[in-house]
Tab-separated table of C-alpha atoms and ligand atoms in Angstrom:
chain	number	residue	atom	x	y	z
A	1	GLU	CA	18.240	20.245	-14.914
A	2	SER	CA	17.845	22.686	-17.695
A	3	ILE	CA	15.104	24.757	-19.424
A	4	GLN	CA	14.295	26.081	-22.832
A	5	VAL	CA	15.106	29.715	-23.645
A	6	GLY	CA	11.488	30.320	-24.577
A	7	GLU	CA	9.991	28.556	-21.388
A	8	LEU	CA	12.725	30.577	-19.331
A	9	ALA	CA	11.613	33.926	-20.850
A	10	LYS	CA	7.811	32.867	-20.043
A	11	LYS	CA	8.586	32.003	-16.556
A	12	LEU	CA	10.598	35.447	-16.066
A	13	ASN	CA	7.771	37.294	-17.701
A	14	LEU	CA	10.200	38.554	-20.230
A	15	LYS	CA	9.994	38.577	-24.001
A	16	PRO	CA	12.173	35.754	-25.567
A	17	GLY	CA	14.388	38.251	-27.424
A	18	ASP	CA	15.228	40.225	-24.355
A	19	VAL	CA	16.576	36.837	-22.629
A	20	ILE	CA	18.250	35.819	-25.907
A	21	GLY	CA	19.914	39.305	-26.036
A	22	ARG	CA	21.136	38.938	-22.753
A	23	LEU	CA	22.384	35.308	-23.422
A	24	MET	CA	24.239	36.519	-26.259
A	25	LYS	CA	26.133	39.192	-24.693
A	26	MET	CA	27.217	36.420	-22.200
A	27	GLY	CA	28.752	34.553	-25.353
A	28	GLU	CA	25.779	32.165	-25.815
A	29	MET	CA	24.596	31.767	-29.021
A	30	VAL	CA	21.106	30.623	-28.586
A	31	THR	CA	17.759	30.705	-30.172
A	32	ILE	CA	14.516	30.489	-28.526
A	33	ASN	CA	14.219	26.624	-28.481
A	34	LYS	CA	17.581	25.973	-27.110
A	35	VAL	CA	17.976	24.265	-23.843
A	36	ILE	CA	20.238	25.902	-21.513
A	37	ASP	CA	21.150	24.491	-18.027
A	38	ALA	CA	19.882	25.501	-14.836
A	39	GLU	CA	23.190	27.354	-13.628
A	40	THR	CA	23.091	29.619	-16.929
A	41	ALA	CA	19.286	30.053	-16.638
A	42	ALA	CA	19.709	31.332	-12.856
A	43	LEU	CA	22.790	33.673	-13.989
A	44	VAL	CA	20.393	35.213	-16.889
A	45	ALA	CA	17.394	35.594	-14.036
A	46	THR	CA	19.712	37.354	-11.690
A	47	GLU	CA	20.629	39.747	-14.353
A	48	PHE	CA	16.988	40.645	-14.369
A	49	GLY	CA	16.649	40.682	-10.905
A	50	CYS	CA	14.816	37.398	-10.527
A	51	GLU	CA	15.496	34.292	-8.455
A	52	VAL	CA	15.456	30.840	-9.938
A	53	ARG	CA	14.750	27.720	-7.984
A	54	VAL	CA	15.286	24.369	-9.948
A	55	VAL	CA	12.735	21.960	-9.483
A	56	SER	CA	12.559	18.219	-10.692
A	57	LEU	CA	10.104	16.511	-13.165
A	58	TYR	CA	7.489	15.592	-10.699
A	59	ASP	CA	7.553	18.854	-8.694
A	60	GLU	CA	6.314	20.717	-11.850
A	61	THR	CA	3.182	18.393	-11.919
A	62	ILE	CA	2.503	17.810	-8.410
A	63	ILE	CA	-0.765	15.982	-8.420
A	64	LYS	CA	-2.879	17.127	-5.429
A	65	GLU	CA	-3.924	14.231	-3.549
A	66	GLU	CA	-7.265	13.804	-1.739
A	67	GLU	CA	-7.193	14.566	1.931
A	68	ASP	CA	-7.137	11.500	4.467
A	69	LEU	CA	-9.674	11.927	6.965
A	70	ALA	CA	-8.606	10.151	9.948
A	71	GLU	CA	-12.046	8.048	10.358
A	72	ALA	CA	-11.603	6.990	6.746
A	73	MET	CA	-8.059	5.300	7.543
A	74	VAL	CA	-8.449	1.396	7.620
A	75	ARG	CA	-5.845	-1.228	8.245
A	76	ARG	CA	-3.887	-2.425	5.088
A	77	PRO	CA	-1.808	-5.317	4.573
A	78	PRO	CA	2.085	-4.827	4.806
A	79	VAL	CA	4.274	-4.999	1.890
A	80	VAL	CA	7.169	-7.216	2.109
A	81	THR	CA	10.554	-7.823	0.407
A	82	ILE	CA	12.842	-10.846	0.727
A	83	MET	CA	16.380	-10.126	0.680
A	84	GLY	CA	19.537	-12.152	1.295
A	85	HIS	CA	22.678	-13.494	-0.215
A	86	VAL	CA	22.235	-15.280	-3.365
A	87	ASP	CA	21.188	-19.136	-3.236
A	88	HIS	CA	20.160	-18.571	0.329
A	89	GLY	CA	16.479	-19.455	-0.749
A	90	LYS	CA	14.558	-16.164	-1.498
A	91	THR	CA	13.024	-17.327	-4.493
A	92	ARG	CA	12.298	-20.688	-2.863
A	93	LEU	CA	10.633	-19.050	-0.008
A	94	LEU	CA	8.575	-16.627	-2.423
A	95	ASP	CA	7.199	-19.986	-4.157
A	96	THR	CA	6.539	-21.638	-1.199
A	97	ILE	CA	4.685	-18.785	0.497
A	98	ARG	CA	2.516	-18.328	-2.840
A	99	SER	CA	1.902	-22.048	-3.333
A	100	THR	CA	0.498	-22.699	0.441
A	101	ASN	CA	-1.468	-19.537	0.594
A	102	VAL	CA	-3.274	-19.268	-2.348
A	103	ILE	CA	-6.519	-17.010	-1.964
A	104	ASP	CA	-8.122	-18.691	-4.979
A	105	THR	CA	-8.086	-22.394	-4.358
A	106	GLU	CA	-9.057	-22.885	-7.973
A	107	ALA	CA	-7.087	-26.316	-9.063
A	108	GLY	CA	-4.543	-25.812	-11.728
A	109	ALA	CA	-4.584	-22.047	-11.769
A	110	ILE	CA	-1.524	-20.948	-13.367
A	111	THR	CA	0.585	-18.107	-11.803
A	112	GLN	CA	1.802	-15.202	-13.706
A	113	HIS	CA	4.894	-13.152	-12.666
A	114	ILE	CA	3.690	-9.789	-12.355
A	115	GLY	CA	6.166	-8.517	-9.913
A	116	ALA	CA	4.184	-8.743	-6.748
A	117	TYR	CA	1.401	-11.036	-5.144
A	118	GLN	CA	-0.730	-11.094	-2.541
A	119	VAL	CA	-1.473	-14.063	0.014
A	120	GLU	CA	-4.390	-14.638	2.534
A	121	THR	CA	-3.299	-16.127	5.906
A	122	PRO	CA	-5.834	-16.977	8.794
A	123	GLN	CA	-4.219	-13.733	10.486
A	124	GLY	CA	-4.665	-11.651	7.413
A	125	ARG	CA	-3.310	-10.568	3.889
A	126	ILE	CA	0.312	-9.855	3.118
A	127	THR	CA	1.729	-8.461	-0.125
A	128	PHE	CA	4.977	-9.673	-1.404
A	129	LEU	CA	7.077	-7.803	-4.053
A	130	ASP	CA	8.701	-10.907	-6.067
A	131	THR	CA	11.876	-9.344	-7.212
A	132	PRO	CA	13.797	-10.441	-4.371
A	133	GLY	CA	17.130	-8.601	-3.379
A	134	HIS	CA	18.406	-5.248	-2.455
A	135	GLU	CA	19.094	-3.924	-5.978
A	136	ALA	CA	15.285	-3.539	-7.184
A	137	PHE	CA	14.631	-2.332	-3.606
A	138	THR	CA	17.028	0.336	-3.770
A	139	ALA	CA	16.344	1.336	-7.338
A	140	MET	CA	12.874	1.933	-6.319
A	141	ARG	CA	13.985	3.919	-3.497
A	142	ALA	CA	16.302	5.796	-5.651
A	143	ARG	CA	13.148	6.853	-7.571
A	144	GLY	CA	11.279	8.074	-4.461
A	145	ALA	CA	9.272	4.878	-4.211
A	146	SER	CA	9.489	3.390	-0.843
A	147	VAL	CA	6.639	0.895	-0.904
A	148	THR	CA	8.281	-1.821	1.366
A	149	ASP	CA	7.175	-1.924	5.081
A	150	ILE	CA	8.900	-4.934	6.170
A	151	VAL	CA	12.085	-6.795	4.703
A	152	ILE	CA	12.341	-10.693	5.472
A	153	LEU	CA	16.278	-11.156	5.388
A	154	VAL	CA	16.892	-15.116	4.406
A	155	VAL	CA	20.207	-16.374	5.623
A	156	ALA	CA	21.109	-20.005	4.829
A	157	ALA	CA	21.849	-21.868	8.075
A	158	ASP	CA	24.544	-23.779	6.560
A	159	ASP	CA	26.231	-20.876	4.827
A	160	GLY	CA	25.765	-18.056	7.356
A	161	VAL	CA	25.966	-14.402	7.026
A	162	LYS	CA	27.744	-13.538	3.866
A	163	GLU	CA	28.490	-10.322	1.636
A	164	GLN	CA	24.858	-9.900	0.298
A	165	THR	CA	23.462	-10.424	3.718
A	166	VAL	CA	25.303	-7.453	5.105
A	167	GLU	CA	24.297	-5.291	2.088
A	168	ALA	CA	20.910	-6.188	2.269
A	169	ILE	CA	20.996	-5.157	6.074
A	170	THR	CA	22.492	-1.882	5.217
A	171	HIS	CA	20.003	-1.139	2.513
A	172	ALA	CA	17.118	-2.040	4.682
A	173	LYS	CA	18.258	0.323	7.699
A	174	GLU	CA	19.087	3.236	5.153
A	175	ALA	CA	15.417	2.875	4.268
A	176	ASN	CA	14.391	2.685	7.923
A	177	VAL	CA	12.539	-0.819	7.102
A	178	PRO	CA	12.207	-3.180	9.882
A	179	ILE	CA	13.929	-6.767	9.545
A	180	ILE	CA	12.490	-9.961	10.039
A	181	VAL	CA	15.378	-12.535	10.102
A	182	ALA	CA	14.404	-16.053	8.460
A	183	VAL	CA	16.969	-18.535	9.165
A	184	ASN	CA	16.544	-20.993	6.171
A	185	LYS	CA	17.619	-24.539	5.302
A	186	ILE	CA	17.051	-25.807	8.720
A	187	ASP	CA	16.319	-29.155	7.361
A	188	LEU	CA	20.218	-29.515	6.454
A	189	PRO	CA	22.267	-31.512	8.542
A	190	ASN	CA	24.981	-28.905	8.851
A	191	ALA	CA	22.466	-26.231	9.580
A	192	ASN	CA	23.765	-23.902	12.364
A	193	PRO	CA	21.153	-21.391	13.303
A	194	ASP	CA	22.941	-19.992	16.452
A	195	LYS	CA	25.867	-19.211	14.339
A	196	VAL	CA	23.454	-17.080	12.041
A	197	LYS	CA	22.307	-15.488	15.064
A	198	GLN	CA	25.801	-14.683	16.437
A	199	ALA	CA	26.935	-13.478	13.272
A	200	LEU	CA	24.173	-10.924	13.030
A	201	VAL	CA	24.488	-9.261	16.399
A	202	PRO	CA	27.315	-6.928	15.176
A	203	HIS	CA	25.211	-5.928	12.566
A	204	GLY	CA	22.507	-4.801	14.863
A	205	LEU	CA	20.267	-7.648	14.634
A	206	GLN	CA	19.846	-9.066	18.340
A	207	PRO	CA	17.434	-12.032	18.672
A	208	GLU	CA	14.661	-11.346	21.163
A	209	ASP	CA	15.870	-14.293	23.192
A	210	TRP	CA	19.100	-12.731	23.660
A	211	GLY	CA	17.686	-9.455	24.968
A	212	GLY	CA	17.369	-7.893	21.416
A	213	THR	CA	14.366	-6.739	19.455
A	214	THR	CA	14.710	-8.546	16.131
A	215	VAL	CA	12.447	-11.421	15.071
A	216	PHE	CA	14.480	-14.632	14.340
A	217	CYS	CA	12.261	-17.199	12.551
A	218	GLU	CA	13.774	-20.950	11.564
A	219	ILE	CA	12.532	-22.216	8.621
A	220	SER	CA	12.712	-24.550	5.673
A	221	ALA	CA	11.654	-22.883	2.273
A	222	LYS	CA	11.989	-26.444	0.728
A	223	ASN	CA	10.312	-28.587	3.304
A	224	ASN	CA	7.804	-26.052	4.370
A	225	ILE	CA	8.739	-25.837	7.804
A	226	GLY	CA	8.188	-22.587	10.096
A	227	ILE	CA	6.761	-20.789	7.036
A	228	GLU	CA	3.206	-20.282	8.835
A	229	HIS	CA	5.013	-18.808	12.028
A	230	LEU	CA	7.196	-16.558	9.855
A	231	LEU	CA	3.990	-15.139	8.165
A	232	GLU	CA	2.334	-14.745	11.857
A	233	MET	CA	5.579	-12.740	12.984
A	234	VAL	CA	5.260	-10.431	9.533
A	235	LEU	CA	1.464	-9.778	10.563
A	236	LEU	CA	2.577	-9.027	14.266
A	237	GLN	CA	5.208	-6.576	13.073
A	238	ALA	CA	2.675	-5.004	10.636
A	239	GLU	CA	0.160	-4.533	13.462
A	240	LEU	CA	3.054	-2.689	15.500
A	241	LEU	CA	3.737	-0.328	12.556
A	242	ASP	CA	-0.139	0.199	12.583
A	243	LEU	CA	-0.112	0.284	8.698
A	244	LYS	CA	-3.371	2.185	7.653
A	245	ALA	CA	-4.575	3.624	4.177
A	246	ASN	CA	-7.932	5.311	3.204
A	247	PRO	CA	-9.677	3.276	0.523
A	248	THR	CA	-12.219	5.785	-0.386
A	249	VAL	CA	-10.076	8.071	-2.376
A	250	LYS	CA	-8.707	8.049	-5.830
A	251	ALA	CA	-6.348	5.586	-6.152
A	252	VAL	CA	-2.492	6.506	-5.766
A	253	GLY	CA	0.398	3.698	-6.251
A	254	ARG	CA	3.482	3.113	-7.738
A	255	VAL	CA	4.757	1.147	-10.562
A	256	VAL	CA	6.280	-2.270	-9.462
A	257	GLU	CA	7.090	-3.237	-12.984
A	258	ALA	CA	5.982	-2.743	-16.476
A	259	ARG	CA	6.385	-4.412	-19.967
A	260	VAL	CA	4.734	-4.718	-23.360
A	261	ASP	CA	2.550	-7.945	-23.521
A	262	PRO	CA	2.197	-9.369	-27.029
A	263	GLY	CA	-1.618	-9.553	-26.470
A	264	LYS	CA	-2.360	-6.803	-24.303
A	265	GLY	CA	0.006	-4.051	-25.327
A	266	PRO	CA	1.730	-2.075	-22.513
A	267	VAL	CA	1.003	-3.381	-19.059
A	268	ALA	CA	1.906	-2.217	-15.613
A	269	THR	CA	1.809	-3.770	-12.111
A	270	VAL	CA	0.755	-1.108	-9.766
A	271	LEU	CA	0.831	-1.547	-6.231
A	272	VAL	CA	-2.213	0.582	-4.931
A	273	GLN	CA	-0.929	2.490	-1.741
A	274	LYS	CA	-4.237	4.404	-1.052
A	275	GLY	CA	-7.529	4.308	-2.374
A	276	THR	CA	-9.418	2.019	-4.652
A	277	LEU	CA	-8.383	1.533	-8.243
A	278	ARG	CA	-11.184	0.428	-10.581
A	279	GLU	CA	-11.918	-0.641	-13.964
A	280	GLY	CA	-12.464	2.633	-16.265
A	281	ASP	CA	-10.366	4.973	-14.019
A	282	PRO	CA	-8.336	7.483	-15.894
A	283	PHE	CA	-4.822	7.712	-14.764
A	284	VAL	CA	-1.207	9.333	-15.184
A	285	VAL	CA	1.677	7.009	-14.638
A	286	GLY	CA	5.184	8.498	-14.907
A	287	VAL	CA	5.069	10.217	-18.224
A	288	TYR	CA	2.063	8.375	-19.604
A	289	SER	CA	-1.367	8.285	-19.181
A	290	GLY	CA	-4.494	6.100	-19.931
A	291	ARG	CA	-7.607	4.474	-18.670
A	292	VAL	CA	-7.845	1.186	-16.639
A	293	ARG	CA	-9.078	-1.108	-19.660
A	294	ALA	CA	-8.648	-4.263	-17.454
A	295	MET	CA	-7.005	-5.291	-14.105
A	296	PHE	CA	-5.637	-8.753	-13.333
A	297	ASP	CA	-3.896	-10.416	-10.289
A	298	ASP	CA	-1.150	-12.993	-10.439
A	299	PHE	CA	-3.511	-15.598	-11.778
A	300	ASN	CA	-4.612	-13.749	-14.694
A	301	HIS	CA	-7.893	-13.112	-12.955
A	302	ARG	CA	-9.887	-10.062	-13.626
A	303	LEU	CA	-10.568	-7.866	-11.005
A	304	LYS	CA	-13.227	-5.087	-10.752
A	305	GLU	CA	-11.376	-3.277	-8.006
A	306	ALA	CA	-8.126	-3.125	-5.985
A	307	GLY	CA	-7.627	-1.585	-2.597
A	308	PRO	CA	-4.468	-0.356	-0.616
A	309	ALA	CA	-1.563	-2.741	-0.817
A	310	THR	CA	-3.045	-4.563	-3.772
A	311	PRO	CA	-0.692	-5.532	-6.484
A	312	VAL	CA	-2.562	-5.466	-10.055
A	313	GLU	CA	-1.577	-5.660	-13.529
A	314	ILE	CA	-3.268	-2.735	-15.649
A	315	THR	CA	-3.840	-2.587	-19.427
A	316	GLY	CA	-4.755	0.539	-21.071
A	317	LEU	CA	-1.469	2.696	-20.830
A	318	ASP	CA	-0.246	4.781	-23.695
A	319	GLY	CA	3.139	3.348	-22.949
A	320	VAL	CA	5.487	1.729	-20.883
A	321	PRO	CA	6.539	3.182	-17.511
A	322	GLY	CA	9.446	2.572	-15.324
A	323	SER	CA	9.511	0.663	-11.988
A	324	GLY	CA	8.859	3.073	-8.988
A	325	ASP	CA	7.057	5.748	-11.470
A	326	PRO	CA	4.319	7.249	-9.421
A	327	PHE	CA	0.503	6.472	-10.266
A	328	HIS	CA	-2.548	8.747	-9.854
A	329	VAL	CA	-6.077	8.329	-10.653
A	330	LEU	CA	-7.703	11.644	-12.158
A	331	GLU	CA	-10.844	12.893	-12.778
A	332	THR	CA	-10.855	12.806	-16.568
A	333	GLU	CA	-8.983	11.339	-19.368
A	334	LYS	CA	-8.160	14.744	-20.603
A	335	GLU	CA	-6.510	15.995	-17.127
A	336	ALA	CA	-4.248	12.736	-17.234
A	337	ARG	CA	-3.171	13.256	-20.800
A	338	GLU	CA	-2.197	16.806	-19.916
A	339	PHE	CA	-0.289	15.831	-16.793
A	340	ALA	CA	1.599	13.180	-19.038
A	341	SER	CA	2.317	15.479	-21.775
A	342	VAL	CA	3.856	18.079	-19.494
A	343	ARG	CA	5.952	15.498	-17.660
A	344	GLN	CA	7.050	14.147	-21.299
A	345	HIS	CA	8.148	17.740	-21.859
A	346	TYR	CA	10.216	17.860	-18.685
A	347	LYS	CA	11.750	14.547	-19.181
A	348	GLN	CA	12.797	15.522	-22.529
A	349	ILE	CA	14.543	18.539	-21.095
A	350	THR	CA	16.041	16.612	-18.325
A	351	GLU	CA	17.551	14.150	-20.588
A	352	ALA	CA	19.068	16.560	-22.761
A	353	SER	CA	20.570	18.603	-19.973
A	354	GLN	CA	21.879	15.215	-18.441
A	355	ARG	CA	23.588	14.688	-21.814
A	356	ALA	CA	25.169	18.064	-21.774
A	357	GLN	CA	26.404	18.051	-18.519
A	358	PRO	CA	28.359	14.842	-17.571
A	359	SER	CA	30.048	14.762	-13.976
A	360	LEU	CA	33.143	16.918	-13.833
A	361	ARG	CA	34.878	14.118	-12.017
A	362	THR	CA	36.781	12.844	-15.054
A	363	LEU	CA	38.020	16.089	-16.211
A	364	ASP	CA	39.242	16.920	-12.311
A	365	ASN	CA	41.025	13.714	-12.200
A	366	TRP	CA	42.503	14.293	-15.385
A	367	MET	CA	43.443	17.721	-14.618
A	368	ALA	CA	45.375	16.865	-11.455
A	369	SER	CA	48.046	14.766	-13.276
A	370	HIS	CA	48.580	17.316	-16.148
A	371	LYS	CA	49.856	20.914	-16.302
A	372	GLU	CA	48.636	21.112	-19.916
A	373	ILE	CA	45.412	20.504	-21.371
A	374	LYS	CA	44.803	19.179	-24.697
A	375	LEU	CA	41.651	19.448	-26.249
A	376	ILE	CA	39.857	18.384	-29.310
A	377	VAL	CA	37.032	20.515	-30.471
A	378	LYS	CA	34.114	19.440	-32.461
A	379	GLY	CA	31.249	21.795	-33.522
A	380	ASP	CA	28.250	22.222	-35.759
A	381	VAL	CA	29.303	25.322	-37.554
A	382	HIS	CA	32.638	26.912	-38.532
A	383	GLY	CA	31.871	30.157	-36.601
A	384	SER	CA	31.291	28.511	-33.202
A	385	VAL	CA	34.448	26.126	-33.476
A	386	GLU	CA	36.457	29.340	-34.358
A	387	ALA	CA	34.907	31.167	-31.319
A	388	ILE	CA	35.537	28.383	-28.985
A	389	ARG	CA	39.177	27.851	-29.987
A	390	ASP	CA	39.774	31.476	-29.431
A	391	GLY	CA	37.885	31.459	-26.049
A	392	LEU	CA	40.122	28.206	-24.977
A	393	LEU	CA	43.405	29.671	-26.140
A	394	LYS	CA	42.667	32.809	-24.174
A	395	LEU	CA	42.612	30.859	-21.102
A	396	SER	CA	46.012	29.731	-21.182
A	397	ASP	CA	48.179	31.394	-18.637
A	398	ASP	CA	51.697	30.847	-17.112
A	399	GLU	CA	50.985	27.965	-15.247
A	400	VAL	CA	48.427	26.027	-17.420
A	401	LYS	CA	48.521	25.874	-21.077
A	402	VAL	CA	45.375	25.109	-23.205
A	403	ARG	CA	46.122	23.529	-26.526
A	404	VAL	CA	43.578	22.766	-29.012
A	405	ILE	CA	45.191	19.859	-30.988
A	406	TYR	CA	42.300	19.523	-33.339
A	407	ALA	CA	39.307	21.615	-34.169
A	408	ALA	CA	36.756	20.979	-36.848
A	409	THR	CA	33.045	20.941	-37.642
A	410	GLY	CA	30.954	17.647	-37.509
A	411	GLY	CA	30.200	14.660	-35.341
A	412	ILE	CA	32.658	13.229	-32.996
A	413	THR	CA	34.203	10.189	-34.708
A	414	GLU	CA	36.098	7.037	-33.885
A	415	SER	CA	39.161	8.874	-35.194
A	416	ASP	CA	38.759	11.713	-32.780
A	417	VAL	CA	38.696	9.248	-30.124
A	418	THR	CA	41.547	7.480	-31.236
A	419	LEU	CA	43.412	10.657	-31.655
A	420	ALA	CA	42.521	11.641	-28.136
A	421	ALA	CA	43.383	8.469	-26.595
A	422	ALA	CA	46.870	8.568	-28.021
A	423	SER	CA	47.509	12.375	-26.936
A	424	GLU	CA	45.663	12.184	-23.721
A	425	ALA	CA	43.152	14.881	-25.094
A	426	LEU	CA	39.790	15.720	-24.068
A	427	ILE	CA	36.713	15.990	-26.609
A	428	LEU	CA	34.544	18.861	-26.485
A	429	GLY	CA	31.376	18.553	-28.485
A	430	PHE	CA	29.473	21.609	-29.148
A	431	GLN	CA	26.010	21.170	-30.466
A	432	VAL	CA	27.091	17.772	-32.124
A	433	ARG	CA	27.077	14.222	-30.784
A	434	ALA	CA	29.441	11.200	-31.023
A	435	SER	CA	28.572	8.194	-33.056
A	436	VAL	CA	27.580	5.100	-31.151
A	437	SER	CA	31.013	3.443	-32.157
A	438	ALA	CA	32.808	6.465	-30.946
A	439	THR	CA	31.017	6.343	-27.713
A	440	ASP	CA	31.869	2.792	-27.353
A	441	LEU	CA	35.572	3.364	-28.175
A	442	ALA	CA	35.670	6.432	-25.819
A	443	GLU	CA	34.572	4.097	-23.149
A	444	LYS	CA	36.832	1.377	-23.461
A	445	ASN	CA	39.885	3.806	-23.845
A	446	GLY	CA	39.008	5.983	-20.988
A	447	VAL	CA	38.395	9.119	-23.236
A	448	ASP	CA	36.516	11.904	-21.782
A	449	ILE	CA	34.007	13.237	-24.148
A	450	ARG	CA	32.078	16.271	-22.882
A	451	TYR	CA	28.969	17.897	-24.554
A	452	TYR	CA	27.933	21.533	-24.588
A	453	SER	CA	25.342	23.689	-26.189
A	454	ILE	CA	26.579	26.914	-24.449
A	455	ILE	CA	30.048	28.365	-25.094
A	456	TYR	CA	30.269	30.215	-22.136
A	457	ALA	CA	29.426	26.905	-19.988
A	458	LEU	CA	32.255	25.187	-22.130
A	459	LEU	CA	34.707	27.889	-21.164
A	460	GLU	CA	33.711	27.942	-17.576
A	461	ASP	CA	34.286	24.143	-17.121
A	462	ILE	CA	37.859	24.343	-18.618
A	463	LYS	CA	38.689	27.386	-16.560
A	464	LYS	CA	37.365	25.685	-13.416
A	465	ALA	CA	39.421	22.432	-14.409
A	466	MET	CA	42.323	24.857	-14.615
A	467	THR	CA	42.064	26.561	-11.353
A	468	GLY	CA	41.630	23.294	-9.805
A	469	MET	CA	45.001	22.310	-10.823
A	470	LEU	CA	46.930	25.369	-10.414
A	471	GLU	CA	49.711	25.278	-7.820
A	472	PRO	CA	49.379	27.681	-4.921
A	473	THR	CA	51.792	30.679	-5.260
A	474	TYR	CA	52.808	32.359	-2.039
B	501	LIG	P1	18.034	-17.401	-4.069
B	501	LIG	O1	19.046	-17.236	-4.848
B	501	LIG	O2	18.172	-16.794	-2.876
B	501	LIG	O3	16.569	-16.927	-4.611
B	501	LIG	O4	17.967	-18.868	-3.636
B	501	LIG	P2	16.920	-19.953	-4.299
B	501	LIG	O5	15.416	-19.945	-3.698
B	501	LIG	O6	16.990	-20.168	-5.789
B	501	LIG	O7	17.543	-21.240	-3.617
B	501	LIG	C1	18.972	-21.698	-3.832
B	501	LIG	C2	19.016	-23.141	-3.780
B	501	LIG	O8	18.783	-23.638	-2.364
B	501	LIG	C3	17.853	-23.846	-4.458
B	501	LIG	O9	18.559	-25.287	-4.974
B	501	LIG	C4	17.005	-24.375	-3.452
B	501	LIG	O10	16.275	-25.275	-3.821
B	501	LIG	C5	17.751	-24.770	-2.137
B	501	LIG	N1	16.914	-24.100	-1.101
B	501	LIG	C6	16.192	-23.161	-0.740
B	501	LIG	N2	15.544	-23.266	0.436
B	501	LIG	C7	16.036	-24.269	0.930
B	501	LIG	C8	15.697	-25.327	1.963
B	501	LIG	O11	14.970	-24.746	3.064
B	501	LIG	N3	16.224	-26.371	2.328
B	501	LIG	C9	17.174	-27.027	1.348
B	501	LIG	N4	17.812	-27.998	1.566
B	501	LIG	N5	17.505	-26.148	0.405
B	501	LIG	C10	16.809	-25.110	-0.102
């Protein structure tokens, strides 16, 4: 996390000059537009008697959602993700479910992959995310988007419990999502469903008929055996979960996937989580905004509205958001644009700070095995390069030597990296970047390049690394 100096001054209710002056005293050569890291910002703030709380991109732009009145809550379809080991039949199962439970029976309707689809069964509707596997599931979760209510764990009866089966269990459990086991490929002569059941018990999935609570369904995705029963079990589980949402409020959802369509422009599949999404609704999604120009289902049918747990592909965005990005309908397009622009601003700052603060791990590891720290310093102007070199040399003490083997102005080049690799040095970039080829080469050779925009932060890092390696003296 980080902040612009001018922004910080505003938040602290101070003149930018005061903040810049204080930073200068701390050894930071900054201007009003410079981005400083959260730690430095906090330090300056304390100097002025203020406390700093670091917030994230979306915290800064909290959208007040409408209140859900109990009487407005209605049952909604469950959202299901299919997981399991590769080749155990996840894709086949998704296809079979879709083709045998089409809401629209129009002959020859061509399905579009939009990342999710909904089916209608005699017992009710179910929404499937059709990017199977735990990678996408966990990637979404990492972005704060826990959209899955139930996981169907597919295990091939002829192959049994495999590495990714266990991974999937871990991921689902981590997310607190209930698992229904689908023992697949029971049509095969060497299918052994009991063996699968036994193998899952140590992983906490005990079949009901063995005294446990996990539902096991024996299916063949290929021959369409047991699928209906599986879907019934999904809906039964959904009933236990008592999944409800308020369809009367402004729509709130999450992006399942997004892309640029050659004909439609940027499109995003949004899973509506609550409220009802309608054509013409203004919205903000991630760092973008727009107005719903048109909505489509997975048969490319145009929809006028979409309620809770319905996935729809929408057009009318001004950019391509990321999977898991939050989606909110707002009162006006103007409001939506404002939210988007604030978020864009924060995103830029966040990215700048991520570039400026790679993890300390590499440096720590490196220091553990050395008593001398060799550095290559590249900076934007001669003055700062000299200031850094002097500062670094002063850090040297009896136990750890700091050596600047090369210091110059200009961007980080391949030859800097080669030098660093050969001499086991670290590269410090001050207000400069590495070329793409230099970055690649550094990655290949395990050369650590660290970027800074504040001298103080640079010196602090090196100092920290040095103390980390100092041998205890008694
Ligand atoms: P995924 O990697 O988990 O998505 O697996 P796929 O759905 O691609 O299936 C892998 C292979 O298993 C494909 O050749 C499928 O046709 C086959 N398969 C899937 N389900 C069944 C089944 O119920 N019975 C048989 N015999 N083969 C199946």
